[in-house]
Amino acid sequence: MVVSLNDLKELFNHIIDEREAEKQAVADNEHDNELVGADDTAKILNVKRNTLWRWSKSGYLIPVKIGRKPFYKQADIDRIKGNK
């Protein structure tokens, strides 16, 4: 079996491209899973905290509770910002 230098270069470039795509996917996933506090979420969405509470009750924006404090996923906030 004979492998040329160009074949090796192409293989390494392909592997590097795959790794970069994986890194980007992980970074995007980490951003989507960030949690944002209720006050900051209300400011970002330009609503009051009682609106967040109503959205929670209706299932429109479900918080993640840590203790008794509500936090909101960045991906959900981005989804709502996109709908506005």
GROMACS .gro file of N, CA and C in nm:
model
  252
    1MET      N    1   0.085  -0.117   0.000
    1MET     CA    2   0.000   0.000   0.000
    1MET      C    3   0.090   0.124   0.000
    2VAL      N    4   0.061   0.212  -0.090
    2VAL     CA    5   0.139   0.334  -0.102
    2VAL      C    6   0.045   0.453  -0.079
    3VAL      N    7   0.086   0.543   0.010
    3VAL     CA    8   0.009   0.662   0.039
    3VAL      C    9   0.094   0.783   0.002
    4SER      N   10   0.035   0.871  -0.078
    4SER     CA   11   0.111   0.988  -0.120
    4SER      C   12   0.105   1.096  -0.013
    5LEU      N   13   0.194   1.190  -0.025
    5LEU     CA   14   0.198   1.304   0.068
    5LEU      C   15   0.069   1.384   0.059
    6ASN      N   16   0.016   1.401  -0.059
    6ASN     CA   17  -0.109   1.476  -0.076
    6ASN      C   18  -0.226   1.405  -0.008
    7ASP      N   19  -0.226   1.270  -0.015
    7ASP     CA   20  -0.331   1.194   0.053
    7ASP      C   21  -0.324   1.216   0.204
    8LEU      N   22  -0.205   1.215   0.259
    8LEU     CA   23  -0.188   1.239   0.402
    8LEU      C   24  -0.232   1.380   0.441
    9LYS      N   25  -0.195   1.478   0.360
    9LYS     CA   26  -0.236   1.616   0.387
    9LYS      C   27  -0.388   1.627   0.385
   10GLU      N   28  -0.450   1.565   0.288
   10GLU     CA   29  -0.595   1.570   0.276
   10GLU      C   30  -0.661   1.504   0.398
   11LEU      N   31  -0.607   1.391   0.441
   11LEU     CA   32  -0.659   1.322   0.559
   11LEU      C   33  -0.647   1.410   0.683
   12PHE      N   34  -0.531   1.469   0.706
   12PHE     CA   35  -0.513   1.555   0.823
   12PHE      C   36  -0.603   1.677   0.817
   13ASN      N   37  -0.618   1.739   0.702
   13ASN     CA   38  -0.708   1.854   0.689
   13ASN      C   39  -0.852   1.813   0.719
   14HIS      N   40  -0.892   1.695   0.673
   14HIS     CA   41  -1.027   1.646   0.700
   14HIS      C   42  -1.047   1.625   0.851
   15ILE      N   43  -0.949   1.565   0.917
   15ILE     CA   44  -0.958   1.542   1.061
   15ILE      C   45  -0.965   1.674   1.137
   16ILE      N   46  -0.884   1.770   1.097
   16ILE     CA   47  -0.885   1.902   1.162
   16ILE      C   48  -1.019   1.971   1.143
   17ASP      N   49  -1.075   1.964   1.024
   17ASP     CA   50  -1.206   2.024   0.998
   17ASP      C   51  -1.315   1.960   1.084
   18GLU      N   52  -1.310   1.827   1.098
   18GLU     CA   53  -1.408   1.759   1.183
   18GLU      C   54  -1.396   1.803   1.328
   19ARG      N   55  -1.274   1.816   1.378
   19ARG     CA   56  -1.253   1.858   1.517
   19ARG      C   57  -1.303   2.000   1.539
   20GLU      N   58  -1.279   2.088   1.444
   20GLU     CA   59  -1.327   2.227   1.457
   20GLU      C   60  -1.480   2.230   1.460
   21ALA      N   61  -1.544   2.148   1.377
   21ALA     CA   62  -1.690   2.142   1.376
   21ALA      C   63  -1.742   2.090   1.510
   22GLU      N   64  -1.674   1.991   1.567
   22GLU     CA   65  -1.714   1.938   1.697
   22GLU      C   66  -1.698   2.044   1.806
   23LYS      N   67  -1.588   2.117   1.803
   23LYS     CA   68  -1.565   2.224   1.902
   23LYS      C   69  -1.675   2.329   1.893
   24GLN      N   70  -1.713   2.367   1.771
   24GLN     CA   71  -1.816   2.468   1.751
   24GLN      C   72  -1.951   2.418   1.803
   25ALA      N   73  -1.980   2.291   1.779
   25ALA     CA   74  -2.106   2.234   1.827
   25ALA      C   75  -2.110   2.234   1.979
   26VAL      N   76  -1.999   2.201   2.043
   26VAL     CA   77  -1.993   2.202   2.190
   26VAL      C   78  -2.010   2.344   2.242
   27ALA      N   79  -1.944   2.441   2.179
   27ALA     CA   80  -1.956   2.581   2.221
   27ALA      C   81  -2.099   2.630   2.206
   28ASP      N   82  -2.165   2.595   2.096
   28ASP     CA   83  -2.304   2.635   2.075
   28ASP      C   84  -2.395   2.573   2.180
   29ASN      N   85  -2.371   2.447   2.213
   29ASN     CA   86  -2.451   2.378   2.312
   29ASN      C   87  -2.433   2.439   2.450
   30GLU      N   88  -2.310   2.476   2.485
   30GLU     CA   89  -2.284   2.539   2.614
   30GLU      C   90  -2.358   2.672   2.625
   31HIS      N   91  -2.358   2.749   2.516
   31HIS     CA   92  -2.429   2.878   2.516
   31HIS      C   93  -2.579   2.856   2.536
   32ASP      N   94  -2.634   2.756   2.467
   32ASP     CA   95  -2.777   2.729   2.477
   32ASP      C   96  -2.817   2.682   2.617
   33ASN      N   97  -2.726   2.617   2.688
   33ASN     CA   98  -2.758   2.563   2.820
   33ASN      C   99  -2.724   2.659   2.933
   34GLU      N  100  -2.675   2.779   2.902
   34GLU     CA  101  -2.649   2.877   3.008
   34GLU      C  102  -2.780   2.912   3.076
   35LEU      N  103  -2.772   2.937   3.205
   35LEU     CA  104  -2.891   2.977   3.280
   35LEU      C  105  -2.882   3.125   3.314
   36VAL      N  106  -2.993   3.193   3.298
   36VAL     CA  107  -3.001   3.337   3.321
   36VAL      C  108  -3.104   3.362   3.430
   37GLY      N  109  -3.071   3.449   3.524
   37GLY     CA  110  -3.162   3.480   3.633
   37GLY      C  111  -3.288   3.551   3.585
   38ALA      N  112  -3.389   3.553   3.670
   38ALA     CA  113  -3.519   3.610   3.633
   38ALA      C  114  -3.508   3.759   3.602
   39ASP      N  115  -3.436   3.834   3.684
   39ASP     CA  116  -3.425   3.978   3.659
   39ASP      C  117  -3.358   4.006   3.524
   40ASP      N  118  -3.251   3.934   3.496
   40ASP     CA  119  -3.181   3.953   3.369
   40ASP      C  120  -3.266   3.909   3.252
   41THR      N  121  -3.341   3.800   3.269
   41THR     CA  122  -3.429   3.752   3.163
   41THR      C  123  -3.536   3.856   3.132
   42ALA      N  124  -3.593   3.913   3.236
   42ALA     CA  125  -3.696   4.015   3.217
   42ALA      C  126  -3.639   4.136   3.142
   43LYS      N  127  -3.517   4.176   3.176
   43LYS     CA  128  -3.454   4.288   3.106
   43LYS      C  129  -3.428   4.254   2.960
   44ILE      N  130  -3.375   4.134   2.935
   44ILE     CA  131  -3.343   4.093   2.798
   44ILE      C  132  -3.469   4.092   2.712
   45LEU      N  133  -3.578   4.040   2.768
   45LEU     CA  134  -3.702   4.029   2.691
   45LEU      C  135  -3.790   4.153   2.700
   46ASN      N  136  -3.746   4.250   2.779
   46ASN     CA  137  -3.818   4.376   2.796
   46ASN      C  138  -3.961   4.352   2.846
   47VAL      N  139  -3.970   4.268   2.951
   47VAL     CA  140  -4.098   4.241   3.016
   47VAL      C  141  -4.077   4.252   3.166
   48LYS      N  142  -4.188   4.247   3.240
   48LYS     CA  143  -4.179   4.248   3.386
   48LYS      C  144  -4.173   4.105   3.438
   49ARG      N  145  -4.128   4.092   3.563
   49ARG     CA  146  -4.114   3.958   3.621
   49ARG      C  147  -4.248   3.886   3.631
   50ASN      N  148  -4.357   3.959   3.652
   50ASN     CA  149  -4.486   3.891   3.659
   50ASN      C  150  -4.525   3.831   3.524
   51THR      N  151  -4.475   3.889   3.415
   51THR     CA  152  -4.497   3.829   3.283
   51THR      C  153  -4.424   3.696   3.274
   52LEU      N  154  -4.301   3.690   3.327
   52LEU     CA  155  -4.228   3.564   3.329
   52LEU      C  156  -4.306   3.459   3.408
   53TRP      N  157  -4.365   3.501   3.518
   53TRP     CA  158  -4.444   3.409   3.600
   53TRP      C  159  -4.564   3.357   3.521
   54ARG      N  160  -4.636   3.446   3.451
   54ARG     CA  161  -4.751   3.403   3.370
   54ARG      C  162  -4.707   3.310   3.257
   55TRP      N  163  -4.595   3.341   3.194
   55TRP     CA  164  -4.543   3.256   3.087
   55TRP      C  165  -4.508   3.117   3.143
   56SER      N  166  -4.457   3.114   3.264
   56SER     CA  167  -4.424   2.986   3.328
   56SER      C  168  -4.550   2.904   3.350
   57LYS      N  169  -4.655   2.968   3.398
   57LYS     CA  170  -4.781   2.898   3.425
   57LYS      C  171  -4.846   2.848   3.297
   58SER      N  172  -4.829   2.922   3.187
   58SER     CA  173  -4.891   2.882   3.061
   58SER      C  174  -4.803   2.784   2.982
   59GLY      N  175  -4.677   2.765   3.026
   59GLY     CA  176  -4.587   2.674   2.957
   59GLY      C  177  -4.509   2.738   2.843
   60TYR      N  178  -4.522   2.869   2.828
   60TYR     CA  179  -4.452   2.940   2.720
   60TYR      C  180  -4.302   2.951   2.746
   61LEU      N  181  -4.265   2.977   2.871
   61LEU     CA  182  -4.124   2.988   2.910
   61LEU      C  183  -4.109   2.922   3.047
   62ILE      N  184  -4.058   2.801   3.047
   62ILE     CA  185  -4.047   2.722   3.170
   62ILE      C  186  -3.912   2.749   3.236
   63PRO      N  187  -3.914   2.791   3.363
   63PRO     CA  188  -3.787   2.813   3.434
   63PRO      C  189  -3.728   2.683   3.486
   64VAL      N  190  -3.599   2.688   3.511
   64VAL     CA  191  -3.529   2.582   3.581
   64VAL      C  192  -3.512   2.634   3.723
   65LYS      N  193  -3.567   2.562   3.819
   65LYS     CA  194  -3.559   2.608   3.958
   65LYS      C  195  -3.435   2.551   4.024
   66ILE      N  196  -3.359   2.640   4.085
   66ILE     CA  197  -3.246   2.601   4.168
   66ILE      C  198  -3.279   2.654   4.306
   67GLY      N  199  -3.311   2.561   4.394
   67GLY     CA  200  -3.368   2.603   4.521
   67GLY      C  201  -3.507   2.657   4.492
   68ARG      N  202  -3.531   2.779   4.532
   68ARG     CA  203  -3.660   2.842   4.502
   68ARG      C  204  -3.648   2.948   4.393
   69LYS      N  205  -3.528   2.967   4.342
   69LYS     CA  206  -3.505   3.074   4.243
   69LYS      C  207  -3.520   3.021   4.101
   70PRO      N  208  -3.593   3.096   4.019
   70PRO     CA  209  -3.609   3.055   3.880
   70PRO      C  210  -3.494   3.106   3.793
   71PHE      N  211  -3.449   3.020   3.704
   71PHE     CA  212  -3.350   3.057   3.603
   71PHE      C  213  -3.406   3.012   3.469
   72TYR      N  214  -3.362   3.078   3.364
   72TYR     CA  215  -3.414   3.049   3.231
   72TYR      C  216  -3.300   3.011   3.137
   73LYS      N  217  -3.324   2.913   3.051
   73LYS     CA  218  -3.223   2.869   2.956
   73LYS      C  219  -3.205   2.975   2.849
   74GLN      N  220  -3.079   3.000   2.815
   74GLN     CA  221  -3.047   3.099   2.713
   74GLN      C  222  -3.114   3.063   2.579
   75ALA      N  223  -3.120   2.935   2.547
   75ALA     CA  224  -3.182   2.892   2.422
   75ALA      C  225  -3.330   2.931   2.418
   76ASP      N  226  -3.400   2.918   2.532
   76ASP     CA  227  -3.541   2.956   2.538
   76ASP      C  228  -3.558   3.107   2.524
   77ILE      N  229  -3.468   3.182   2.585
   77ILE     CA  230  -3.473   3.328   2.574
   77ILE      C  231  -3.450   3.369   2.428
   78ASP      N  232  -3.351   3.308   2.364
   78ASP     CA  233  -3.324   3.339   2.223
   78ASP      C  234  -3.442   3.304   2.135
   79ARG      N  235  -3.510   3.193   2.165
   79ARG     CA  236  -3.628   3.152   2.087
   79ARG      C  237  -3.737   3.257   2.097
   80ILE      N  238  -3.761   3.307   2.218
   80ILE     CA  239  -3.867   3.406   2.236
   80ILE      C  240  -3.827   3.540   2.171
   81LYS      N  241  -3.700   3.577   2.183
   81LYS     CA  242  -3.654   3.700   2.117
   81LYS      C  243  -3.672   3.691   1.967
   82GLY      N  244  -3.652   3.572   1.911
   82GLY     CA  245  -3.671   3.552   1.768
   82GLY      C  246  -3.815   3.561   1.725
   83ASN      N  247  -3.908   3.527   1.817
   83ASN     CA  248  -4.051   3.533   1.786
   83ASN      C  249  -4.107   3.674   1.796
   84LYS      N  250  -4.038   3.760   1.866
   84LYS     CA  251  -4.091   3.897   1.886
   84LYS      C  252  -4.072   3.980   1.763
   0.00000   0.00000   0.00000
